[in-house]
Structure formats: C-alpha cells, structure tokens
Short mmCIF file of C-alpha atoms and ligand atoms in Angstrom, two decimals:
data_model
loop_
_atom_site.label_atom_id
_atom_site.label_comp_id
_atom_site.label_asym_id
_atom_site.label_seq_id
_atom_site.Cartn_x
_atom_site.Cartn_y
_atom_site.Cartn_z
CA MET A 1 32.23 1.90 -14.20
CA THR A 2 31.18 2.02 -10.79
CA ASP A 3 29.11 5.55 -9.83
CA ARG A 4 28.94 6.58 -6.50
CA GLU A 5 25.16 6.69 -6.83
CA GLU A 6 24.70 3.02 -8.57
CA PHE A 7 22.18 0.43 -7.13
CA PRO A 8 23.23 -3.00 -7.48
CA GLU A 9 23.26 -5.16 -10.16
CA GLY A 10 19.70 -6.78 -10.87
CA PHE A 11 18.23 -4.09 -8.18
CA LEU A 12 14.31 -4.58 -9.53
CA TRP A 13 12.83 -0.95 -10.48
CA GLY A 14 8.68 -1.12 -10.97
CA ALA A 15 5.64 0.86 -10.27
CA ALA A 16 2.62 0.09 -8.46
CA THR A 17 -1.07 0.65 -8.97
CA ALA A 18 -4.51 -0.89 -7.38
CA SER A 19 -7.38 -2.32 -8.64
CA PHE A 20 -10.00 -0.09 -7.32
CA GLN A 21 -7.52 2.99 -8.06
CA ILE A 22 -7.30 2.56 -11.95
CA GLU A 23 -9.52 0.01 -13.69
CA GLY A 24 -12.72 1.51 -14.22
CA ALA A 25 -15.22 -0.35 -15.64
CA THR A 26 -17.03 -1.83 -12.21
CA THR A 27 -19.80 -3.61 -13.42
CA ALA A 28 -17.87 -4.77 -16.77
CA ASP A 29 -17.99 -8.41 -17.37
CA GLY A 30 -19.69 -9.62 -14.67
CA ARG A 31 -17.70 -7.74 -11.69
CA GLY A 32 -19.58 -7.69 -8.67
CA ALA A 33 -19.68 -4.74 -6.42
CA SER A 34 -17.27 -4.13 -3.60
CA ILE A 35 -17.47 -2.03 -0.19
CA TRP A 36 -15.30 0.75 -1.90
CA ASP A 37 -17.98 1.01 -4.58
CA THR A 38 -20.83 1.24 -1.67
CA PHE A 39 -18.50 3.77 0.13
CA CYS A 40 -18.33 6.03 -3.05
CA ALA A 41 -22.21 5.95 -3.57
CA THR A 42 -22.65 7.12 0.29
CA PRO A 43 -22.84 10.82 0.14
CA GLY A 44 -19.83 12.64 1.89
CA LYS A 45 -17.51 9.87 2.37
CA VAL A 46 -15.57 10.61 -0.84
CA LEU A 47 -14.55 14.16 -1.79
CA GLY A 48 -16.44 15.46 -4.76
CA GLY A 49 -18.52 12.10 -5.26
CA ASP A 50 -16.16 10.80 -6.71
CA THR A 51 -16.30 7.10 -7.49
CA GLY A 52 -14.60 3.85 -8.78
CA ASP A 53 -15.64 4.99 -12.59
CA PRO A 54 -13.85 6.18 -14.70
CA ALA A 55 -10.71 5.66 -12.78
CA ASP A 56 -8.33 5.25 -15.43
CA ASP A 57 -10.33 2.85 -17.81
CA HIS A 58 -7.01 0.47 -17.49
CA TYR A 59 -9.67 -2.19 -17.72
CA HIS A 60 -9.73 -1.34 -21.39
CA ARG A 61 -6.26 0.37 -21.95
CA HIS A 62 -3.80 -2.25 -20.37
CA ALA A 63 -2.23 -2.58 -23.52
CA GLN A 64 -1.64 1.15 -23.89
CA ASP A 65 -0.51 1.03 -20.33
CA VAL A 66 1.82 -1.48 -20.68
CA GLY A 67 3.62 0.59 -23.06
CA LEU A 68 4.04 2.99 -21.26
CA MET A 69 5.57 0.80 -18.79
CA ARG A 70 8.24 -0.16 -21.24
CA GLU A 71 8.72 3.70 -22.21
CA LEU A 72 9.39 4.01 -18.33
CA ASN A 73 12.03 1.08 -18.33
CA LEU A 74 9.97 -0.96 -15.89
CA GLY A 75 11.27 -4.26 -14.98
CA ALA A 76 7.97 -5.35 -12.69
CA TYR A 77 4.50 -4.27 -12.12
CA ARG A 78 2.91 -4.04 -8.99
CA PHE A 79 -0.94 -4.40 -9.46
CA SER A 80 -3.99 -6.01 -7.96
CA VAL A 81 -6.48 -8.10 -8.75
CA ALA A 82 -10.16 -7.36 -7.91
CA TRP A 83 -11.58 -9.95 -5.74
CA PRO A 84 -15.27 -8.75 -7.23
CA ARG A 85 -14.22 -9.66 -10.52
CA VAL A 86 -13.27 -13.05 -10.08
CA LEU A 87 -15.38 -13.99 -7.38
CA PRO A 88 -18.65 -11.86 -7.51
CA GLU A 89 -20.32 -13.14 -4.52
CA GLY A 90 -16.95 -13.06 -2.59
CA SER A 91 -17.00 -16.64 -2.76
CA GLY A 92 -18.39 -19.60 -4.83
CA GLU A 93 -18.71 -19.07 -8.91
CA VAL A 94 -15.71 -18.11 -10.74
CA ASN A 95 -16.27 -15.35 -12.70
CA ARG A 96 -14.22 -16.40 -16.35
CA ALA A 97 -14.67 -13.09 -17.62
CA GLY A 98 -12.53 -11.31 -14.51
CA LEU A 99 -10.41 -14.06 -14.58
CA ASP A 100 -9.52 -13.86 -17.88
CA PHE A 101 -8.76 -9.83 -17.57
CA TYR A 102 -5.77 -10.61 -15.17
CA ASP A 103 -4.91 -13.44 -17.66
CA ARG A 104 -4.27 -10.88 -20.83
CA LEU A 105 -2.82 -8.68 -18.41
CA VAL A 106 0.14 -10.78 -17.25
CA ASP A 107 0.52 -12.11 -20.89
CA THR A 108 1.14 -8.57 -22.24
CA LEU A 109 3.19 -8.03 -19.38
CA LEU A 110 5.67 -10.71 -20.12
CA ALA A 111 5.54 -9.99 -23.63
CA ALA A 112 6.99 -6.58 -22.78
CA GLY A 113 9.62 -8.48 -20.28
CA ILE A 114 8.41 -6.51 -16.95
CA GLN A 115 7.52 -9.32 -14.11
CA PRO A 116 4.10 -9.30 -12.81
CA TRP A 117 3.48 -8.81 -9.20
CA ALA A 118 -0.09 -9.43 -7.84
CA THR A 119 -1.38 -8.28 -4.86
CA LEU A 120 -4.34 -9.99 -4.21
CA TYR A 121 -6.47 -7.86 -1.19
CA HIS A 122 -5.83 -3.86 -2.32
CA TRP A 123 -9.22 -3.03 -0.10
CA ASP A 124 -12.08 -3.92 -2.66
CA LEU A 125 -13.69 -6.73 -0.68
CA PRO A 126 -17.09 -8.14 -2.37
CA GLN A 127 -19.70 -5.96 -0.80
CA ARG A 128 -21.69 -9.92 -0.53
CA LEU A 129 -18.66 -10.72 1.96
CA GLN A 130 -19.43 -7.43 4.27
CA ASP A 131 -22.79 -8.06 4.32
CA ALA A 132 -22.07 -11.36 5.93
CA GLY A 133 -20.04 -9.58 8.32
CA GLY A 134 -16.40 -8.76 6.24
CA TRP A 135 -13.32 -8.55 7.98
CA PRO A 136 -14.00 -8.65 11.71
CA HIS A 137 -15.89 -12.33 10.89
CA ARG A 138 -13.37 -14.87 10.48
CA ASP A 139 -15.01 -16.80 7.97
CA THR A 140 -13.57 -14.16 5.73
CA ALA A 141 -9.97 -15.03 6.08
CA ARG A 142 -11.24 -18.79 5.15
CA ARG A 143 -12.66 -16.70 1.88
CA PHE A 144 -9.86 -14.65 1.13
CA ALA A 145 -7.58 -18.31 0.89
CA ASP A 146 -10.33 -20.08 -1.35
CA TYR A 147 -10.08 -16.75 -3.74
CA ALA A 148 -6.32 -17.01 -2.96
CA ALA A 149 -6.11 -20.27 -4.94
CA VAL A 150 -8.52 -19.71 -7.67
CA VAL A 151 -6.09 -16.48 -8.73
CA ALA A 152 -2.78 -18.60 -7.74
CA GLU A 153 -4.06 -21.54 -10.08
CA ARG A 154 -5.26 -19.73 -13.10
CA LEU A 155 -1.85 -17.35 -13.18
CA GLY A 156 0.46 -19.22 -10.93
CA ASP A 157 2.72 -20.68 -14.00
CA ARG A 158 3.58 -17.07 -14.84
CA VAL A 159 3.34 -14.83 -11.86
CA ARG A 160 5.81 -15.82 -9.75
CA HIS A 161 5.46 -12.86 -6.52
CA TRP A 162 2.60 -12.75 -4.64
CA MET A 163 1.54 -10.09 -1.96
CA THR A 164 -1.65 -11.35 0.06
CA VAL A 165 -2.65 -8.43 1.94
CA ASN A 166 -1.85 -4.49 1.27
CA GLU A 167 -1.40 -2.20 4.29
CA PRO A 168 -3.28 -4.28 6.56
CA TRP A 169 -3.37 -1.13 9.10
CA CYS A 170 -5.61 0.95 6.66
CA ALA A 171 -7.81 -1.66 6.11
CA SER A 172 -8.78 -2.62 9.47
CA PHE A 173 -8.45 0.93 11.68
CA LEU A 174 -8.82 3.32 8.48
CA GLY A 175 -12.12 1.38 7.75
CA HIS A 176 -13.26 -0.03 10.59
CA HIS A 177 -12.14 2.74 13.64
CA LEU A 178 -11.51 5.84 11.61
CA GLY A 179 -14.22 5.50 9.33
CA VAL A 180 -12.71 7.09 6.85
CA HIS A 181 -12.45 4.14 4.59
CA ALA A 182 -14.79 1.49 3.49
CA PRO A 183 -16.60 -0.14 5.28
CA GLY A 184 -16.67 3.31 6.96
CA HIS A 185 -17.18 1.61 10.17
CA ARG A 186 -16.11 3.28 13.87
CA ASP A 187 -16.15 0.26 15.98
CA PRO A 188 -12.31 -0.42 17.58
CA VAL A 189 -13.10 -3.80 18.66
CA ALA A 190 -13.82 -4.33 15.19
CA ALA A 191 -10.94 -2.96 13.93
CA LEU A 192 -8.88 -4.95 16.03
CA ALA A 193 -10.78 -8.57 14.95
CA ALA A 194 -10.50 -7.20 11.57
CA ALA A 195 -6.74 -6.61 11.63
CA HIS A 196 -6.31 -10.09 13.26
CA HIS A 197 -8.67 -11.60 10.50
CA LEU A 198 -6.61 -9.61 7.73
CA LEU A 199 -3.13 -11.41 9.12
CA LEU A 200 -5.13 -15.03 9.42
CA GLY A 201 -5.86 -14.15 5.72
CA HIS A 202 -2.38 -13.11 4.68
CA GLY A 203 -1.47 -16.85 6.46
CA LEU A 204 -4.27 -19.35 4.95
CA ALA A 205 -3.67 -17.64 1.53
CA ALA A 206 -0.01 -18.01 1.71
CA GLU A 207 -0.56 -21.77 2.66
CA ALA A 208 -2.97 -21.93 -0.51
CA ILE A 209 -0.87 -20.05 -3.15
CA ARG A 210 1.75 -23.04 -1.69
CA SER A 211 -0.37 -25.49 -2.35
CA THR A 212 -0.59 -25.03 -5.93
CA GLY A 213 2.40 -26.88 -6.32
CA HIS A 214 3.87 -23.20 -8.82
CA ASP A 215 6.95 -21.48 -7.96
CA ALA A 216 5.63 -18.80 -5.45
CA ARG A 217 7.50 -16.04 -3.64
CA ILE A 218 5.14 -14.58 -1.32
CA GLY A 219 5.11 -11.69 1.08
CA LEU A 220 2.36 -8.58 1.75
CA ALA A 221 2.90 -4.78 1.43
CA HIS A 222 3.16 -3.42 5.34
CA ASN A 223 3.16 0.41 5.63
CA GLN A 224 5.21 0.30 8.88
CA ALA A 225 5.56 3.74 10.36
CA VAL A 226 7.92 5.43 11.28
CA ILE A 227 7.04 7.09 14.48
CA ARG A 228 9.32 9.47 16.31
CA PRO A 229 8.41 11.08 19.87
CA HIS A 230 8.05 14.97 19.44
CA SER A 231 10.62 15.19 22.37
CA ALA A 232 12.53 12.90 24.66
CA THR A 233 10.78 13.64 27.55
CA ALA A 234 9.42 9.88 29.27
CA GLU A 235 5.69 11.17 28.02
CA ASP A 236 6.58 11.57 24.72
CA VAL A 237 8.28 8.50 24.52
CA ARG A 238 6.04 6.40 25.93
CA ALA A 239 3.14 8.04 23.78
CA ALA A 240 5.26 6.91 20.57
CA ARG A 241 5.84 3.83 22.21
CA ARG A 242 1.98 3.01 22.31
CA ALA A 243 1.36 4.31 18.78
CA ASP A 244 4.49 1.88 17.71
CA GLY A 245 2.94 -1.09 19.16
CA VAL A 246 -1.10 -0.47 17.40
CA ARG A 247 0.40 0.61 14.19
CA ASN A 248 3.61 -1.08 13.43
CA ARG A 249 4.18 -4.38 16.16
CA ILE A 250 0.42 -5.57 16.05
CA PHE A 251 1.49 -6.74 12.71
CA THR A 252 4.84 -7.41 12.82
CA ASP A 253 5.48 -9.28 16.02
CA PRO A 254 2.86 -12.16 15.05
CA LEU A 255 3.99 -12.19 10.89
CA LEU A 256 7.42 -12.21 12.23
CA ARG A 257 7.87 -13.61 15.46
CA GLY A 258 4.26 -15.96 15.84
CA ALA A 259 2.79 -13.83 18.69
CA TYR A 260 1.43 -10.66 19.70
CA PRO A 261 3.19 -7.78 21.65
CA ALA A 262 2.35 -8.23 25.22
CA ASP A 263 2.44 -4.24 25.51
CA VAL A 264 -0.48 -3.71 23.20
CA LEU A 265 -2.61 -6.52 24.60
CA ALA A 266 -2.34 -4.83 28.09
CA ASP A 267 -2.55 -1.43 26.32
CA LEU A 268 -5.84 -2.71 24.72
CA ALA A 269 -7.14 -4.62 27.24
CA HIS A 270 -9.79 -2.68 28.50
CA LEU A 271 -11.39 -3.13 24.88
CA THR A 272 -11.23 -6.61 24.29
CA ASP A 273 -9.49 -9.96 25.69
CA PHE A 274 -8.77 -10.81 22.30
CA SER A 275 -11.01 -13.92 22.37
CA PHE A 276 -10.98 -13.85 18.40
CA VAL A 277 -7.48 -15.06 18.46
CA ALA A 278 -7.90 -18.90 18.11
CA ASP A 279 -5.19 -21.41 19.38
CA THR A 280 -3.91 -22.19 15.72
CA ASP A 281 -3.79 -18.89 14.17
CA LEU A 282 -0.79 -17.47 15.07
CA ALA A 283 1.14 -20.55 13.33
CA ALA A 284 -0.55 -19.90 10.32
CA ILE A 285 0.40 -15.99 10.55
CA ALA A 286 3.71 -16.60 11.01
CA THR A 287 4.31 -18.83 8.00
CA PRO A 288 7.73 -17.93 6.60
CA LEU A 289 8.00 -15.10 4.15
CA ASP A 290 9.87 -14.97 1.13
CA PHE A 291 10.00 -11.37 1.09
CA LEU A 292 8.80 -7.79 2.84
CA GLY A 293 7.17 -5.26 0.76
CA VAL A 294 7.32 -2.10 2.46
CA ASN A 295 4.98 0.86 2.03
CA TYR A 296 6.83 4.17 2.96
CA TYR A 297 5.75 7.77 2.55
CA ALA A 298 6.36 9.84 5.44
CA PRO A 299 7.48 9.93 9.08
CA GLU A 300 5.12 10.89 12.10
CA TRP A 301 5.71 12.60 15.39
CA VAL A 302 3.99 11.76 18.82
CA ALA A 303 3.60 13.90 21.80
CA ALA A 304 1.78 13.04 24.69
CA SER A 305 -0.42 16.48 24.78
CA ALA A 306 -0.39 19.29 23.14
CA LYS A 307 0.24 21.48 26.42
CA GLY A 308 3.19 23.97 25.49
CA LEU A 309 2.75 23.00 21.80
CA ASP A 310 2.00 25.76 18.99
CA PRO A 311 -1.39 24.92 18.45
CA ASP A 312 -1.02 25.44 14.17
CA THR A 313 1.73 22.28 14.63
CA VAL A 314 -0.68 19.84 15.85
CA SER A 315 -3.82 17.85 14.77
CA GLY A 316 -5.56 14.95 16.41
CA GLY A 317 -7.59 15.13 19.64
CA GLY A 318 -6.03 11.63 19.96
CA VAL A 319 -3.37 11.10 17.29
CA GLY A 320 -4.35 11.33 13.56
CA SER A 321 -2.47 10.14 11.27
CA GLY A 322 -1.22 11.80 8.20
CA GLU A 323 -2.57 9.23 5.99
CA ASP A 324 -6.16 8.71 7.47
CA GLY A 325 -7.39 12.05 5.27
CA GLY A 326 -8.10 13.66 8.32
CA GLY A 327 -7.68 13.28 12.56
CA GLY A 328 -8.51 10.60 14.81
CA ALA A 329 -7.75 8.76 17.50
CA TRP A 330 -5.36 6.32 17.71
CA ILE A 331 -6.27 2.93 19.03
CA GLY A 332 -5.21 2.74 22.84
CA ALA A 333 -3.98 6.52 22.61
CA THR A 334 -4.79 8.59 25.58
CA PRO A 335 -7.00 11.48 24.56
CA GLU A 336 -4.44 13.76 25.09
CA GLU A 337 -2.20 12.69 22.27
CA VAL A 338 -1.46 14.49 19.53
CA HIS A 339 0.58 14.64 16.30
CA VAL A 340 3.18 17.31 16.12
CA SER A 341 4.42 18.64 12.37
CA GLN A 342 7.91 19.68 12.42
CA GLY A 343 7.13 22.49 9.93
CA LEU A 344 8.93 20.35 6.69
CA PRO A 345 8.06 20.79 3.41
CA VAL A 346 4.58 18.89 2.41
CA THR A 347 3.30 17.00 -0.41
CA HIS A 348 -0.76 18.03 -1.73
CA MET A 349 -1.49 15.13 0.94
CA GLY A 350 -0.14 17.42 3.70
CA TRP A 351 2.54 14.75 4.27
CA GLU A 352 5.84 16.12 5.67
CA VAL A 353 8.96 14.97 3.11
CA ASP A 354 11.70 13.45 4.96
CA PRO A 355 13.58 10.71 3.49
CA SER A 356 15.28 9.91 6.38
CA GLY A 357 12.27 7.91 7.52
CA MET A 358 12.70 5.75 4.27
CA TYR A 359 16.24 4.40 5.37
CA ASP A 360 14.95 4.38 9.54
CA VAL A 361 12.05 1.93 8.46
CA LEU A 362 14.66 -0.03 5.84
CA ARG A 363 17.15 -0.54 8.68
CA ARG A 364 14.68 -1.34 11.63
CA LEU A 365 12.72 -4.02 9.19
CA ALA A 366 16.10 -5.42 8.08
CA ALA A 367 16.96 -5.82 11.77
CA GLU A 368 13.65 -7.29 12.89
CA SER A 369 12.82 -9.48 9.73
CA GLY A 370 15.64 -12.05 9.87
CA GLY A 371 17.34 -11.21 6.72
CA ILE A 372 14.84 -11.96 4.56
CA ASP A 373 14.67 -9.46 0.83
CA LEU A 374 12.86 -6.30 1.54
CA TYR A 375 10.76 -4.61 -1.57
CA VAL A 376 9.97 -0.83 -1.55
CA THR A 377 6.45 -1.70 -2.76
CA GLU A 378 5.13 1.75 -2.82
CA ASN A 379 6.69 5.49 -2.14
CA GLY A 380 5.71 8.48 -4.01
CA CYS A 381 3.75 11.83 -3.44
CA ALA A 382 0.94 13.86 -4.92
CA TYR A 383 1.51 17.20 -5.91
CA GLU A 384 -0.99 19.39 -7.79
CA ASP A 385 -0.11 18.89 -11.61
CA THR A 386 -0.96 20.57 -14.13
CA VAL A 387 -0.24 20.11 -17.71
CA THR A 388 1.34 23.45 -19.35
CA GLY A 389 1.06 24.97 -23.02
CA ASP A 390 4.14 22.36 -24.17
CA GLY A 391 2.04 19.42 -23.64
CA ALA A 392 4.03 18.39 -20.48
CA VAL A 393 3.93 18.02 -17.25
CA HIS A 394 6.46 19.78 -14.98
CA ASP A 395 6.89 18.23 -11.81
CA PRO A 396 9.38 19.62 -10.17
CA ASP A 397 8.89 18.91 -6.35
CA ARG A 398 7.94 15.18 -6.92
CA ILE A 399 11.33 14.44 -8.60
CA ALA A 400 13.06 16.10 -5.52
CA TYR A 401 10.69 13.67 -3.58
CA TYR A 402 12.18 10.51 -5.38
CA GLU A 403 15.41 11.44 -5.79
CA GLY A 404 15.38 11.99 -2.11
CA HIS A 405 13.69 8.78 -1.28
CA VAL A 406 16.05 6.81 -3.43
CA ARG A 407 19.31 7.91 -2.45
CA ALA A 408 18.08 7.13 1.46
CA ALA A 409 17.10 3.52 -0.43
CA LEU A 410 20.45 3.24 -1.48
CA GLU A 411 22.25 4.46 1.57
CA ALA A 412 20.09 1.21 2.96
CA VAL A 413 21.42 -1.07 0.78
CA ARG A 414 25.20 0.01 1.53
CA SER A 415 24.46 -0.11 4.97
CA GLY A 416 23.65 -4.35 4.22
CA VAL A 417 19.49 -3.61 4.45
CA PRO A 418 18.82 -6.76 1.70
CA LEU A 419 16.81 -4.39 -0.30
CA ARG A 420 16.07 -5.92 -3.79
CA GLY A 421 13.72 -3.35 -5.20
CA TYR A 422 11.32 -0.24 -5.18
CA PHE A 423 8.14 -0.07 -6.83
CA ALA A 424 6.88 4.08 -7.21
CA TRP A 425 3.57 4.99 -6.71
CA SER A 426 2.08 5.29 -8.86
CA LEU A 427 2.39 4.68 -12.52
CA LEU A 428 -0.59 6.80 -13.13
CA ASP A 429 -3.11 9.58 -11.96
CA ASN A 430 -5.56 7.74 -10.12
CA PHE A 431 -8.23 7.37 -7.69
CA GLU A 432 -6.80 8.17 -4.22
CA TRP A 433 -9.32 6.82 -1.74
CA ALA A 434 -11.59 9.31 0.49
CA TRP A 435 -9.54 12.30 -1.37
CA GLY A 436 -11.34 10.77 -4.81
CA TYR A 437 -9.23 12.18 -8.26
CA SER A 438 -8.02 15.53 -6.63
CA ARG A 439 -4.75 13.79 -5.33
CA ARG A 440 -2.57 12.97 -8.04
CA PHE A 441 0.36 10.94 -7.46
CA GLY A 442 1.20 9.31 -11.15
CA LEU A 443 4.89 9.50 -12.70
CA VAL A 444 1.91 9.78 -15.79
CA HIS A 445 -0.67 12.19 -15.92
CA VAL A 446 -4.00 11.29 -16.80
CA ASP A 447 -6.85 13.33 -17.78
CA TYR A 448 -9.77 11.85 -16.76
CA ALA A 449 -12.19 13.17 -18.96
CA THR A 450 -10.27 12.23 -22.30
CA GLN A 451 -8.04 9.56 -20.59
CA GLU A 452 -5.14 10.91 -22.47
CA ARG A 453 -1.87 10.13 -20.86
CA VAL A 454 0.89 12.16 -20.91
CA VAL A 455 4.70 11.18 -19.07
CA LYS A 456 5.41 13.71 -16.17
CA ASP A 457 9.22 15.03 -16.10
CA SER A 458 8.89 12.67 -12.94
CA GLY A 459 8.31 9.98 -15.41
CA ARG A 460 10.72 10.60 -17.50
CA TRP A 461 13.58 10.85 -14.65
CA TYR A 462 12.18 7.71 -13.48
CA ALA A 463 12.97 5.64 -16.75
CA ARG A 464 16.86 7.01 -16.80
CA LEU A 465 16.81 5.50 -13.12
CA ALA A 466 15.26 2.28 -14.03
CA GLY A 467 16.77 2.18 -17.27
CA THR A 468 20.68 2.73 -15.62
CA GLY A 469 20.36 1.78 -12.16
CA ARG A 470 21.71 5.24 -11.48
CA ILE A 471 20.29 8.12 -9.45
CA PRO A 472 20.01 10.55 -12.41
CA ARG A 473 21.55 14.29 -12.50
CA ARG A 474 19.26 16.94 -13.20
C1 FCB B 1 -1.38 3.57 0.47
C2 FCB B 1 -2.01 2.92 -0.55
C3 FCB B 1 -2.29 3.08 -1.77
C4 FCB B 1 -1.92 4.79 -2.19
C5 FCB B 1 -1.38 5.54 -1.32
C6 FCB B 1 -0.95 6.96 -1.89
O1 FCB B 1 -1.55 4.16 1.41
O2 FCB B 1 -1.82 1.63 0.09
O3 FCB B 1 -3.38 3.17 -2.69
O4 FCB B 1 -3.18 5.34 -1.91
O5 FCB B 1 -1.25 5.46 -0.13
#
C-alpha cells in the first residue's frame, strides 16, 4: 500500500548523541581531561555550574540505552567517540580501556540490529592539545588524523559510517570568537584558523580512515545555517550574503569545491591574510565525501541595521545566532547588523520553529553537493518537560516539531533530494553545552539524580515513524 506520507523503502531512522553530553564518568578508566571539563570548571561559563558528570552515566548504562533504542525501532545510532578516552594526552599512548568501551558499544548495537554511526570529534578536544595551541594550531589537525586512524583500525571492521567532525562552525566560532563554548576564547583570527584546521583535520582524518583498508563511508555533520534577509532591501540582502559566507560557504566551498569563496576572503581581509592556509590543504579538504550530514534546527533572519525595527524583535550588536547561547557578532559583520525574530513560536532554546528551513537547506545542499547522499544527522527541539503523575512525559510540542520537520524532509525527498536518512537529536535528555542540564532535547526523559529513563510521548511517536516509515497520525 502506498501512503501519501510514506518514506521510501530503506530510508534510515536514527537518533544522535555526543560523548560529552551523555557519557558522564569523566575520570573513569584513564580518560584524560577535555576542554569541556576545563570550561565547565571555569566559573560563569556553564549555566548552574553544571559539568559532564553525571550526564546520563551512559558510560555505565550503554546496554540499557541500546535497549531503549530498540524500543524506539532505531535503524541507526549516531554517537561520538571521546578523543580523551582513547588518547588521554591527545596523542601518543592509546588507552585500551577507553577504546574497549566503544568496542562494547558497537557490538551491543550490532547485536540489537542497529547500525553504528560514529562521529570522531564532537567538541571534546583533549586538554593537552589545547595547552599546545588547540585548533588554531596546525598540528592539531595532524593529531586528529592519528587519532582517527587508531579508532578506525579498532572499529572499522564493524563501523562503516564515519563523521569526522561535528559542526565545525560551532567548534571554531562559538569556541574561539564568541567564547560561549570551550575553549572560551574571543579572538576572531584564532577562530578562522581553527575553522581551517578543523576542515584540514577532516580531510586528513578521511585519508587516515580510508588507509586502514576497511570499507568506510565518510562524511561530516555540518550545521548549514538557513539565513534569510529580513527584507528585500539591498542592505539586508548584502548582510545575509555576508552571514551566509561566514556561516556556510566558508565550510562548504572548501569541502565541495576545494576553494575558499572570494567574497568571504574579501570580507575578512581586514582581519587576516589567511596565511595559515598551506598550498596542499585545499586538496586534502576536498577529498570526495561519501555523504554529507546536515544538522538543522531553525532559520535565521538578518537585517543590516535595527533602524526602523521593533526593538523587541532584534538581537545582537552584529548578528547573534540563536545557537550561540546569547548574542554576539558574526565575524565580518558590520557592527549594525542584527538578527530579527519573526514572531514565530519558539522552543525552550528561543529558536523559532519553521520547518520550511529544513526543506530549503536540503534543496540547497543537494544542488551544491553534486548528488552525494545526504542525511539529516541532527534535528530536534528542547521543551520544558515534566514527568506527570501517570509516570509519563506528555510533550505535544515536540511531536508537532518533529512532525513538521519530518514532513519537510519527505517533501525534499519527493522533489528529488537524495536524502537517505534522518537522526533525531537526541536519544536522551543530556548536557546541553553552555546551558548545562537546563535544556531537554531527548526522546527519552532522564532524571539526572536517579538516572531513571522514561520514554516521552514523542519517543513513542518516533518509534511508530521509525517502525513503519510513515508519518504517524496523532
Ligand atoms: C548542536 C550540537 C548538539 C546539540 C544540539 C542541540 O549544535 O551538535 O551537540 O547540542 O545542537
């Protein structure tokens, strides 16, 4: 039977997490410190002084969590490997016990019939490498490739899908320019160098994984922003073009075309001459991708200035992203540029809900990436959930969010976009970076004090979707 709301046969349904956000056990079995441990320990950086402990104690409860994945009918699970568990010093001696954890996780997933999709860098850089200069420093890209080889050699006989880095924009600009993510620096040139070295790290890691000889499919998870001019005036269109350059094309042009966009280089010429880009880097970065992961949450509207706009709708002196946890300027933005809310419903993050952005981002990346497979590697929302007297979590807003976005994804598929799968963010409530435990994104509710898990109504809804490939009726 064909259903109007049915995805193609074989479409992959998954959920995603990241090591620092769920594992806890930050000192277990020889794990080294990461920049997020340091950032959390720095007063005022993370809401409520929250840290990577206990998170979901997934390090000790992974078998139970794989059981939950089965309940949700997941075909795939996207997790990240904690670099400081595998190489506590960032390079050199391998910590067997750390690697063993991922070995067990992968075996447990496979035994449950769930494909393991591994991300190698979801922001927990070993502190030792930060001490040596971190991502602004070229050597970090080479250390990343060495680490990728260690993990791929061990897991590559069972893990086929690899994402090198997660959201290089966040890791570079939120971490080094806006200072709201680890390592918490505010240096635009360091941020640009970090962005370049994250891309280089991606390219070198891809080569390292391929050279293990395992059958690997390699991509990365990119949070392509959907940036719309607030109005059709030439000024707003120009502001949106600039923002698109430093949010999107500064990553996708090197990855997909092997070159930095000329307008971005010109926009940023007052900051740097990009002398950190060596001759052979772009060829390494543009190594063919087997797939591209797209993380999408909300679109953003940009205006050249706040002049004439309702002050309650604008944020930023320079454009702040909804994702940065609070205001700040784009690299390359004029001081007048602002972010303009459109009065749409918002999630607990304050991000506006607009599924048309999902359709737009998939259409655009399909056109730009030359027909490679696309996957939504993250999409989801935070709402203020509570466990009610009946022991359930009723979260109709989250179901509505998923329904709208999954429908937009289906529309994209119908229009010819080679979208092959979708991962919900997130499996479990978890540590939401600078927001600590105050923002809940899970399909499964976690009580951090007792570690009790409760599948939310949205989790049950998602289980029906994943089990049938059809958008469930509510
Ligand atoms: C993305 C991150 C992910 C999660 C979601 C809400 O930027 O990749 O770890 O925090 O946002």
